[in-house]
PDB file of C-alpha atoms in Angstrom:
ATOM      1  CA  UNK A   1      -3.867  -2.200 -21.307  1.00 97.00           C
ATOM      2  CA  UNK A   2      -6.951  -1.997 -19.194  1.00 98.00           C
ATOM      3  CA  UNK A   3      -6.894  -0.573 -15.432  1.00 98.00           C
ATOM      4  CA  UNK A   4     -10.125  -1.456 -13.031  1.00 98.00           C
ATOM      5  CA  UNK A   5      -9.758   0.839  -9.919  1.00 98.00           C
ATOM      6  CA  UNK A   6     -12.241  -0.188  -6.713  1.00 98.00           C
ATOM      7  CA  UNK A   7     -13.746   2.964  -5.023  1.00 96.00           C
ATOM      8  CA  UNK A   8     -16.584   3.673  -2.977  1.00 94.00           C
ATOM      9  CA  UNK A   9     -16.552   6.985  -4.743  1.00 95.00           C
ATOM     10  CA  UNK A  10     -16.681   6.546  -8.599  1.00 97.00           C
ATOM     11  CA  UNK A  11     -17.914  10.499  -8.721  1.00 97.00           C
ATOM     12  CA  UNK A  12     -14.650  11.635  -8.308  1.00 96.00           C
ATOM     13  CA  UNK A  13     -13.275  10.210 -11.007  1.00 97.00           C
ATOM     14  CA  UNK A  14     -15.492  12.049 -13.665  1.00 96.00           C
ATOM     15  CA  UNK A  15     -12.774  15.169 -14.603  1.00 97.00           C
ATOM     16  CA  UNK A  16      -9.795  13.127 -14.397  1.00 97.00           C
ATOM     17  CA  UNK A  17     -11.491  10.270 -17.052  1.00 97.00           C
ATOM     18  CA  UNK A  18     -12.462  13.073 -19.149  1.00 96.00           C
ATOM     19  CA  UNK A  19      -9.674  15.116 -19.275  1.00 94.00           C
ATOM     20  CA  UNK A  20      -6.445  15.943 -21.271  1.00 93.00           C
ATOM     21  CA  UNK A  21      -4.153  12.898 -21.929  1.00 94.00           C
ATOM     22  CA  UNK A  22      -5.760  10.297 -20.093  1.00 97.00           C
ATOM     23  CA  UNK A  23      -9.444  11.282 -21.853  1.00 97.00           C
ATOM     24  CA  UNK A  24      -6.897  11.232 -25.591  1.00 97.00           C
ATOM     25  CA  UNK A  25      -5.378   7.479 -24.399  1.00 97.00           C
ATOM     26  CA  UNK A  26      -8.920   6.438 -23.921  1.00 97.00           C
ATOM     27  CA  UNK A  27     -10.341   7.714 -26.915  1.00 97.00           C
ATOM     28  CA  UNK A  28      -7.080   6.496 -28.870  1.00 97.00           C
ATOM     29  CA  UNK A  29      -7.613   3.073 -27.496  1.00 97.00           C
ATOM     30  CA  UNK A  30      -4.476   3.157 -25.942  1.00 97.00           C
ATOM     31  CA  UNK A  31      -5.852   2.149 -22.604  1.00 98.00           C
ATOM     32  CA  UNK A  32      -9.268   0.971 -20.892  1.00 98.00           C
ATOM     33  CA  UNK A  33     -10.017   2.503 -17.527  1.00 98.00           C
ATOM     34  CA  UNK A  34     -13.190   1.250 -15.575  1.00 98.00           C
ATOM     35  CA  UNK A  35     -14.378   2.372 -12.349  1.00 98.00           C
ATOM     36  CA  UNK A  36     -16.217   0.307 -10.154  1.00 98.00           C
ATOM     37  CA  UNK A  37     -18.455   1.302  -7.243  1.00 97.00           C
ATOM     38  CA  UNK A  38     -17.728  -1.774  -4.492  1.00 96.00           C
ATOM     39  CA  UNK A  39     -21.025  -1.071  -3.260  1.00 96.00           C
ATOM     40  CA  UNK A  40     -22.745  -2.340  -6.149  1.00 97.00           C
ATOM     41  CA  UNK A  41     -20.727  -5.678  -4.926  1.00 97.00           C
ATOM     42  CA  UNK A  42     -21.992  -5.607  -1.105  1.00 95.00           C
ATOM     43  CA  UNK A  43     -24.381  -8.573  -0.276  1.00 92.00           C
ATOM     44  CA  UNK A  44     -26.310  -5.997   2.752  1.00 91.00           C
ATOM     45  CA  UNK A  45     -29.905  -5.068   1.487  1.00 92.00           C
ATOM     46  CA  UNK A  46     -28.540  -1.728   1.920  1.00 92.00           C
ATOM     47  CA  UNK A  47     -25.359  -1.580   0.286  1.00 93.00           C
ATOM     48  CA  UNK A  48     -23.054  -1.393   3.381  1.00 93.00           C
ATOM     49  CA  UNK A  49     -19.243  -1.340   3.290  1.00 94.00           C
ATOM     50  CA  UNK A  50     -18.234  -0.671   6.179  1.00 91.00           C
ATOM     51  CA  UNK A  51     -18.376  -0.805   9.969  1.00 91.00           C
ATOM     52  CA  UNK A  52     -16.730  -0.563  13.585  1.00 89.00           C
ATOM     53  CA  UNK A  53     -13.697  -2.595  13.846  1.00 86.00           C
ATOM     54  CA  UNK A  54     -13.319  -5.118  16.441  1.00 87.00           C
ATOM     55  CA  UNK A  55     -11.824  -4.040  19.233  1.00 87.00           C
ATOM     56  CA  UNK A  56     -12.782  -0.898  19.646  1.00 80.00           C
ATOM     57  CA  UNK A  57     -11.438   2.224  17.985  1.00 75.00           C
ATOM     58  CA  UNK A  58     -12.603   5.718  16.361  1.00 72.00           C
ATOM     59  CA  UNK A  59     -13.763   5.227  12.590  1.00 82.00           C
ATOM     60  CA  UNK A  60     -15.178   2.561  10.108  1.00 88.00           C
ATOM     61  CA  UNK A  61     -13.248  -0.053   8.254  1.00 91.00           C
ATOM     62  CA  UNK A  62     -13.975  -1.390   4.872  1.00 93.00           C
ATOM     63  CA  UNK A  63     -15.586  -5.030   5.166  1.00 94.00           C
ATOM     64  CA  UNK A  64     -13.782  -7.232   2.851  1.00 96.00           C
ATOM     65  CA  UNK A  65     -16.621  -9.297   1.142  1.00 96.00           C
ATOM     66  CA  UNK A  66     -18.050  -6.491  -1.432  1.00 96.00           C
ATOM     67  CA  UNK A  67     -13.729  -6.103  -2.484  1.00 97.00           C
ATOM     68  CA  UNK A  68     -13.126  -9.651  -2.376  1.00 97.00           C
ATOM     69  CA  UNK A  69     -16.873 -10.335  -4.169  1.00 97.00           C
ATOM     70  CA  UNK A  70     -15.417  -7.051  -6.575  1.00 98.00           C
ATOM     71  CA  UNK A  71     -12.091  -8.920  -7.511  1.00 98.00           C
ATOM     72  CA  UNK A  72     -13.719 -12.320  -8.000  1.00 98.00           C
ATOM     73  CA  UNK A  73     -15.621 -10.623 -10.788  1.00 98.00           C
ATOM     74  CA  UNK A  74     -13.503  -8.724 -12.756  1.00 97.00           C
ATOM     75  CA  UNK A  75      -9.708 -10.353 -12.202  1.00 97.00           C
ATOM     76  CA  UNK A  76      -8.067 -12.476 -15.055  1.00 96.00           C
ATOM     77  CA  UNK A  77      -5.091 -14.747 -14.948  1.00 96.00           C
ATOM     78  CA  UNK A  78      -2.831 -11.615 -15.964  1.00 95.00           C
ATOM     79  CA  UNK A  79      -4.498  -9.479 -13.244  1.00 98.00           C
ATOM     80  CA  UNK A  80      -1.827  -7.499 -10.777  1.00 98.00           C
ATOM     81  CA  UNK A  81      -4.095  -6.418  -7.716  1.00 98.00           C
ATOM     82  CA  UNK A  82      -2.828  -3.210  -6.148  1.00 98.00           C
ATOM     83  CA  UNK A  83      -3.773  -2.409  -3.021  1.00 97.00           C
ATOM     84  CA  UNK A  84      -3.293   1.358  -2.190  1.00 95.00           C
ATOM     85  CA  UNK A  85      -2.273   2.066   1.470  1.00 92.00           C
ATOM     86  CA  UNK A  86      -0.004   4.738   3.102  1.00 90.00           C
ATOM     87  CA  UNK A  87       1.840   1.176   4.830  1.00 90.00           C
ATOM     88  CA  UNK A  88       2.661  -0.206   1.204  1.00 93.00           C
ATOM     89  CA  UNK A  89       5.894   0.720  -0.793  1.00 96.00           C
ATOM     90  CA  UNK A  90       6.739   4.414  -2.081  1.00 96.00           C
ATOM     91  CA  UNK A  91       5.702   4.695  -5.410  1.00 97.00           C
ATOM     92  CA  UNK A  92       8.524   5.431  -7.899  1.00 94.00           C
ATOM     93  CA  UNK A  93       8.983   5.977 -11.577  1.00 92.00           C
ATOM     94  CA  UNK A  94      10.769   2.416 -11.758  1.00 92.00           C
ATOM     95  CA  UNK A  95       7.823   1.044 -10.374  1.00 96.00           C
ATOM     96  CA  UNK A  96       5.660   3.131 -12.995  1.00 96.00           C
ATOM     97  CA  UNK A  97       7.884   1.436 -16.086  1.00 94.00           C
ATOM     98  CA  UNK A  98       7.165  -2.035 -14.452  1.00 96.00           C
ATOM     99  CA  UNK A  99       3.387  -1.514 -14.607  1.00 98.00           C
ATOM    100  CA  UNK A 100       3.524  -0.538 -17.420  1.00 97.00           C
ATOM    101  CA  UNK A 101       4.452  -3.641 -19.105  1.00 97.00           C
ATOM    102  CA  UNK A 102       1.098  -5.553 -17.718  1.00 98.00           C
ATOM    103  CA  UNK A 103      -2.230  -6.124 -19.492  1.00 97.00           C
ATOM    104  CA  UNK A 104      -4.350  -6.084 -16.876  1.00 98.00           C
ATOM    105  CA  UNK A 105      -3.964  -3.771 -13.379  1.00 98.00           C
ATOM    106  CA  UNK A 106      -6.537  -3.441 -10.373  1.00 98.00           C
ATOM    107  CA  UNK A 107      -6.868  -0.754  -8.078  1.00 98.00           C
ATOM    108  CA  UNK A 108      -7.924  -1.251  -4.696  1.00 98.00           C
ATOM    109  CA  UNK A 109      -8.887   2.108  -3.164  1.00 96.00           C
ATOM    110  CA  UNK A 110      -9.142   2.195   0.820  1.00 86.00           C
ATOM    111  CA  UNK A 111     -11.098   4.661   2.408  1.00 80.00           C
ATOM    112  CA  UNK A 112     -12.141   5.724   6.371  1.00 66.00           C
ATOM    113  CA  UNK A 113      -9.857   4.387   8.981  1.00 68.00           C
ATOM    114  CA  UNK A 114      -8.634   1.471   7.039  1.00 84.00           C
ATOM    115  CA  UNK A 115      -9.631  -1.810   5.513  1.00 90.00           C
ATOM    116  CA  UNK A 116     -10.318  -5.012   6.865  1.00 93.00           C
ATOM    117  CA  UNK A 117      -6.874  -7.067   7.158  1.00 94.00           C
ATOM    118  CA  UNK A 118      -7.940  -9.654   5.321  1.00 96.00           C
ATOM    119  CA  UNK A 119      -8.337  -7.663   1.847  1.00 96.00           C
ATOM    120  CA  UNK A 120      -4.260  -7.765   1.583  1.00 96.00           C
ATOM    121  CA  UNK A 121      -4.174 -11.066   1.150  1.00 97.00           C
ATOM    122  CA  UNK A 122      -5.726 -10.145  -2.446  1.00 97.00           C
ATOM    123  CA  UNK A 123      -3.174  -7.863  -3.348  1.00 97.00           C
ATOM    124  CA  UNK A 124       0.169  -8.682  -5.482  1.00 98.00           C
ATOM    125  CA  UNK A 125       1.275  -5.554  -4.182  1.00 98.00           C
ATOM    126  CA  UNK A 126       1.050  -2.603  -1.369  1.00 97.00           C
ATOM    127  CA  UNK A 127       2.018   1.028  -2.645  1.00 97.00           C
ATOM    128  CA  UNK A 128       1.915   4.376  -1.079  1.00 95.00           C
ATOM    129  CA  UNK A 129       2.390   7.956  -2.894  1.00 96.00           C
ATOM    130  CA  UNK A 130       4.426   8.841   0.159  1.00 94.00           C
ATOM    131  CA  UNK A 131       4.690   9.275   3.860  1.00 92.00           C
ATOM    132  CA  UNK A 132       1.626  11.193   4.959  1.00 90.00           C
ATOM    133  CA  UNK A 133      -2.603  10.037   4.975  1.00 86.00           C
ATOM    134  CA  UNK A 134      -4.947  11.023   2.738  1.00 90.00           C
ATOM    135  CA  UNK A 135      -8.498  10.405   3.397  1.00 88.00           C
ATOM    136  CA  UNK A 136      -8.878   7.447   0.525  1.00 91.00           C
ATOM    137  CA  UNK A 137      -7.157   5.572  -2.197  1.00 94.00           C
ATOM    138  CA  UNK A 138      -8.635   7.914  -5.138  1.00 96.00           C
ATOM    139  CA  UNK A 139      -6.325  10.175  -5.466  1.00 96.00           C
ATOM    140  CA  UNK A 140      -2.921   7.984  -5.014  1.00 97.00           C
ATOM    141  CA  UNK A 141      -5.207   5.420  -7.571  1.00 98.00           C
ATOM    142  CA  UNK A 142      -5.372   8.523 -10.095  1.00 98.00           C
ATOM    143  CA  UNK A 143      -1.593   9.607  -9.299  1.00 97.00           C
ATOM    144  CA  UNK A 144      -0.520   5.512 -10.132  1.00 98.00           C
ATOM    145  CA  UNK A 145      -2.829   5.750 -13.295  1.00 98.00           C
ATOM    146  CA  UNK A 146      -1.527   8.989 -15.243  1.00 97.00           C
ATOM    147  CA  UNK A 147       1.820   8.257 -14.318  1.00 96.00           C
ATOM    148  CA  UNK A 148       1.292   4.583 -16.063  1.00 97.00           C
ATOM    149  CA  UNK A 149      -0.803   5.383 -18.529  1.00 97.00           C
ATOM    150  CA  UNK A 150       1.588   8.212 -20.523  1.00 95.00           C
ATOM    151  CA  UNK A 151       4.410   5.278 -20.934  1.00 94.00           C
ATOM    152  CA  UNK A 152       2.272   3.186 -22.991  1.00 96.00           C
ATOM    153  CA  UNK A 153       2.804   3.310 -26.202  1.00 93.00           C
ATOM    154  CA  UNK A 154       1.544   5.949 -28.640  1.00 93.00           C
ATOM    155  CA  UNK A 155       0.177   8.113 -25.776  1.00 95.00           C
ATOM    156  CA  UNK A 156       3.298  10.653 -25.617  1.00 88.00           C
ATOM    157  CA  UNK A 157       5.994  10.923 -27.262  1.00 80.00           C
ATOM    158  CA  UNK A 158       8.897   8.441 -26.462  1.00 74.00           C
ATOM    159  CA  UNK A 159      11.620  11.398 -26.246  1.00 65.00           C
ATOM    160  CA  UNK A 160       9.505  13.099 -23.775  1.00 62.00           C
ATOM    161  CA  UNK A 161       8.859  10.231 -21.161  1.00 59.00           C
ATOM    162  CA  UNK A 162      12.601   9.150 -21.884  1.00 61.00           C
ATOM    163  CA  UNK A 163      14.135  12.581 -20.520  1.00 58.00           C
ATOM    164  CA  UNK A 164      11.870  12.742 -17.479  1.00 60.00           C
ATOM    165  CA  UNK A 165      13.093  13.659 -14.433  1.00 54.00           C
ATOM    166  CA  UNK A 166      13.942  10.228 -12.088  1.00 59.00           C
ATOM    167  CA  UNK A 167      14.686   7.688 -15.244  1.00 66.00           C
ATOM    168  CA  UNK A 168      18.303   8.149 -15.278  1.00 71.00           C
ATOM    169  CA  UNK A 169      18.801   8.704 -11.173  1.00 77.00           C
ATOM    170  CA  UNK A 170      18.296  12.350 -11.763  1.00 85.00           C
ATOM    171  CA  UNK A 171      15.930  15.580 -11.855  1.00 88.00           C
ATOM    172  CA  UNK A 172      15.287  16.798 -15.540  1.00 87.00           C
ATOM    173  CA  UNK A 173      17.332  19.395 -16.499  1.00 90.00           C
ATOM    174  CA  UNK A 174      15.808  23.270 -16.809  1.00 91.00           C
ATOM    175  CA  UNK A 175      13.582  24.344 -19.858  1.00 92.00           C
ATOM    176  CA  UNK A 176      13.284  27.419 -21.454  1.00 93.00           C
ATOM    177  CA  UNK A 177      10.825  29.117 -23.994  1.00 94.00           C
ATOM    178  CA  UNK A 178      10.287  32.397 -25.591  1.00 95.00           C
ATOM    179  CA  UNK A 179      10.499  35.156 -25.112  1.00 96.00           C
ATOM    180  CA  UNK A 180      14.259  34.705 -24.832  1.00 95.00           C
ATOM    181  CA  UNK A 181      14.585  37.557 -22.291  1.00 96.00           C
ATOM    182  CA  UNK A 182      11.812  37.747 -19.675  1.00 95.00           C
ATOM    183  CA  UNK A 183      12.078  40.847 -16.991  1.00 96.00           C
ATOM    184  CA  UNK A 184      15.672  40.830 -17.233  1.00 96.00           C
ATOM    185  CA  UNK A 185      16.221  36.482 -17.090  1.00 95.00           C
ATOM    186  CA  UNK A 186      17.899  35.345 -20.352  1.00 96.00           C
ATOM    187  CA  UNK A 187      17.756  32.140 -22.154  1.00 95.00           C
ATOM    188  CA  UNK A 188      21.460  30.268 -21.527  1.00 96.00           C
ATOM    189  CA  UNK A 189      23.082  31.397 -24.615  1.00 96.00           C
ATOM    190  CA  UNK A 190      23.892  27.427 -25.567  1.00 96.00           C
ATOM    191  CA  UNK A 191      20.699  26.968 -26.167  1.00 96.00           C
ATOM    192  CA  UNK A 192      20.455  29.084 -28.939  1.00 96.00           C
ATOM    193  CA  UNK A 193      23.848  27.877 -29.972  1.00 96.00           C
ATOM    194  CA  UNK A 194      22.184  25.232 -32.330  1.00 95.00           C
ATOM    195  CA  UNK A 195      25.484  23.054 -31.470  1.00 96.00           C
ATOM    196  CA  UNK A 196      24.130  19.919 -30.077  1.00 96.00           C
ATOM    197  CA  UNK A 197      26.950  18.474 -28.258  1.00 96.00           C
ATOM    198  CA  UNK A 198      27.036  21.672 -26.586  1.00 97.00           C
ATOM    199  CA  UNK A 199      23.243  21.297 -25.415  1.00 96.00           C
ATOM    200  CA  UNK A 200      23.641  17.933 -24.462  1.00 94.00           C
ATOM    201  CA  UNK A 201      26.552  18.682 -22.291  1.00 96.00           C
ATOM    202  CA  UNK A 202      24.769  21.377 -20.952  1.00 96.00           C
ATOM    203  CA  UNK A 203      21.663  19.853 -19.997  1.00 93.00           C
ATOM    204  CA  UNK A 204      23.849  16.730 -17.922  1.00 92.00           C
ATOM    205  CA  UNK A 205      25.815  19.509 -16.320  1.00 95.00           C
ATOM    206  CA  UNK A 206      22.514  20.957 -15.201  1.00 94.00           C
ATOM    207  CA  UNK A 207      20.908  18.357 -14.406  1.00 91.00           C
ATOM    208  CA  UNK A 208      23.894  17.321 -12.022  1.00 93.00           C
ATOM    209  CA  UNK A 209      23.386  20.369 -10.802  1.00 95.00           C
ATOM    210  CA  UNK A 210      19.869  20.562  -9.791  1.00 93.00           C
ATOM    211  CA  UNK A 211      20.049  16.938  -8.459  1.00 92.00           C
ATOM    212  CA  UNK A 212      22.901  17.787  -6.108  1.00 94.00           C
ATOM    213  CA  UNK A 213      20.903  21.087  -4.751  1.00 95.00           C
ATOM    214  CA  UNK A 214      17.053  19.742  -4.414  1.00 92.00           C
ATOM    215  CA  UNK A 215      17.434  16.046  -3.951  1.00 90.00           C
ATOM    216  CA  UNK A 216      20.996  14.800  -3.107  1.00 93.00           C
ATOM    217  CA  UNK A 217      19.567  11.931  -2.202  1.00 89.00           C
ATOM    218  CA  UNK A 218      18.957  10.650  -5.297  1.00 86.00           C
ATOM    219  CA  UNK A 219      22.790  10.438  -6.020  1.00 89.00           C
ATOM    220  CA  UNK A 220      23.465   8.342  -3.047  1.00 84.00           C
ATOM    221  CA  UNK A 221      20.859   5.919  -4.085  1.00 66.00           C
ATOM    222  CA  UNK A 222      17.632   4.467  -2.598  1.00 51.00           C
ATOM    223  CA  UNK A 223      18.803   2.936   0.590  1.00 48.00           C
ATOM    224  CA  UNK A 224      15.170   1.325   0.984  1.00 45.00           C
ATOM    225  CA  UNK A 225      15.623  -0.397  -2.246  1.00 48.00           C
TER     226      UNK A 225
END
């Protein structure tokens, strides 16, 4: 797979490129990541982005020709454009399994008040991390590429991307590790059972459990679906 995410800030990238699983993925050839600074794509003698919006209004907004100039150059017939906006759809690990399946993903990051209107006509789809602002797209384009990049193949185990929390409507179950009793809080006893229908019975109860008490909402379903 290769991801190309659009920033005006490639900088902050650095630690999260070179860093843990996604520097391993990289190194493994698992993925391709490539950041691009849209000003290098701006056609102003001095490398402009941005400017007042028309109409009035507090802040700058992202001119669309260095994105549009940006995408001409680097999309592919198997492209999917993302644009990332707090107006697009909440992000969710379905949507991170989808993704996952494509060759080719670019990230649009926004930044300042907003972008241009225009630049959404480029993108096959609108996601947000959730309901509150950020001050760009970085961040949320980071969140959208760990989260796709450890379901591709070879880059974590299958097992351990398979019982995450959200893939089967629910929140993980708990985890334990030694010592088995910490300051008086003891392992479950079935998990040192070594019966395995018993641990898998277990974990579903628990999980059941911890879905009805955090996120209830989750049993009912997405109603925004």
């Amino acid at each position: 797979m290769k991801i190309d995410i659009l920033t005006i800030f490639p900088e902050m990238f650095e630690g999260f490129l070179s860093t843990s699983i996604i520097k391993r993925a990289i190194q493994d050839n698992k993925v391709e990541i490539k950041i691009h600074d849209i000003r290098k794509y701006s056609n102003d003698p001095h490398k402009k982005v941005d400017d007042y919006g028309y109409g009035g209004g507090r802040g700058m907004v992202l001119m669309p020709e260095p994105i549009f100039n940006a995408v001409d150059d680097i999309k592919t017939d198997s492209s999917k454009i993302i644009l990332m906006t707090p107006q697009g759809k909440t992000y969710k690990q379905t949507m991170a399994y989808d993704l996952a399946k494509e060759n080719h993903i670019i990230i649009i990051c926004g930044h300042y008040e907003g972008f241009d209107e225009r630049i959404r006509t480029l993108a096959d789809i609108e996601i947000s991390i959730g309901d509150y602002v950020l001050t760009g797209g970085e961040l949320p384009s980071m969140v959208i590429t760990d989260s796709i990049v450890r379901l591709l193949d070879g880059v974590i185990e299958k097992e351990s991307h398979i019982n995450d929390s959200f893939n089967n409507g629910m929140l993980d179950y708990p985890v334990y590790t030694k010592p088995v009793n910490f300051r008086g809080m003891k392992v479950p006893e079935v998990l040192l059972s070594g019966h395995h229908a018993n641990i898998k019975k277990y974990r579903e109860e628990e999980a059941l459990k911890k879905t009805k008490a955090r996120r209830p909402d989750l049993l009912e379903g997405d109603k925004n679906e």
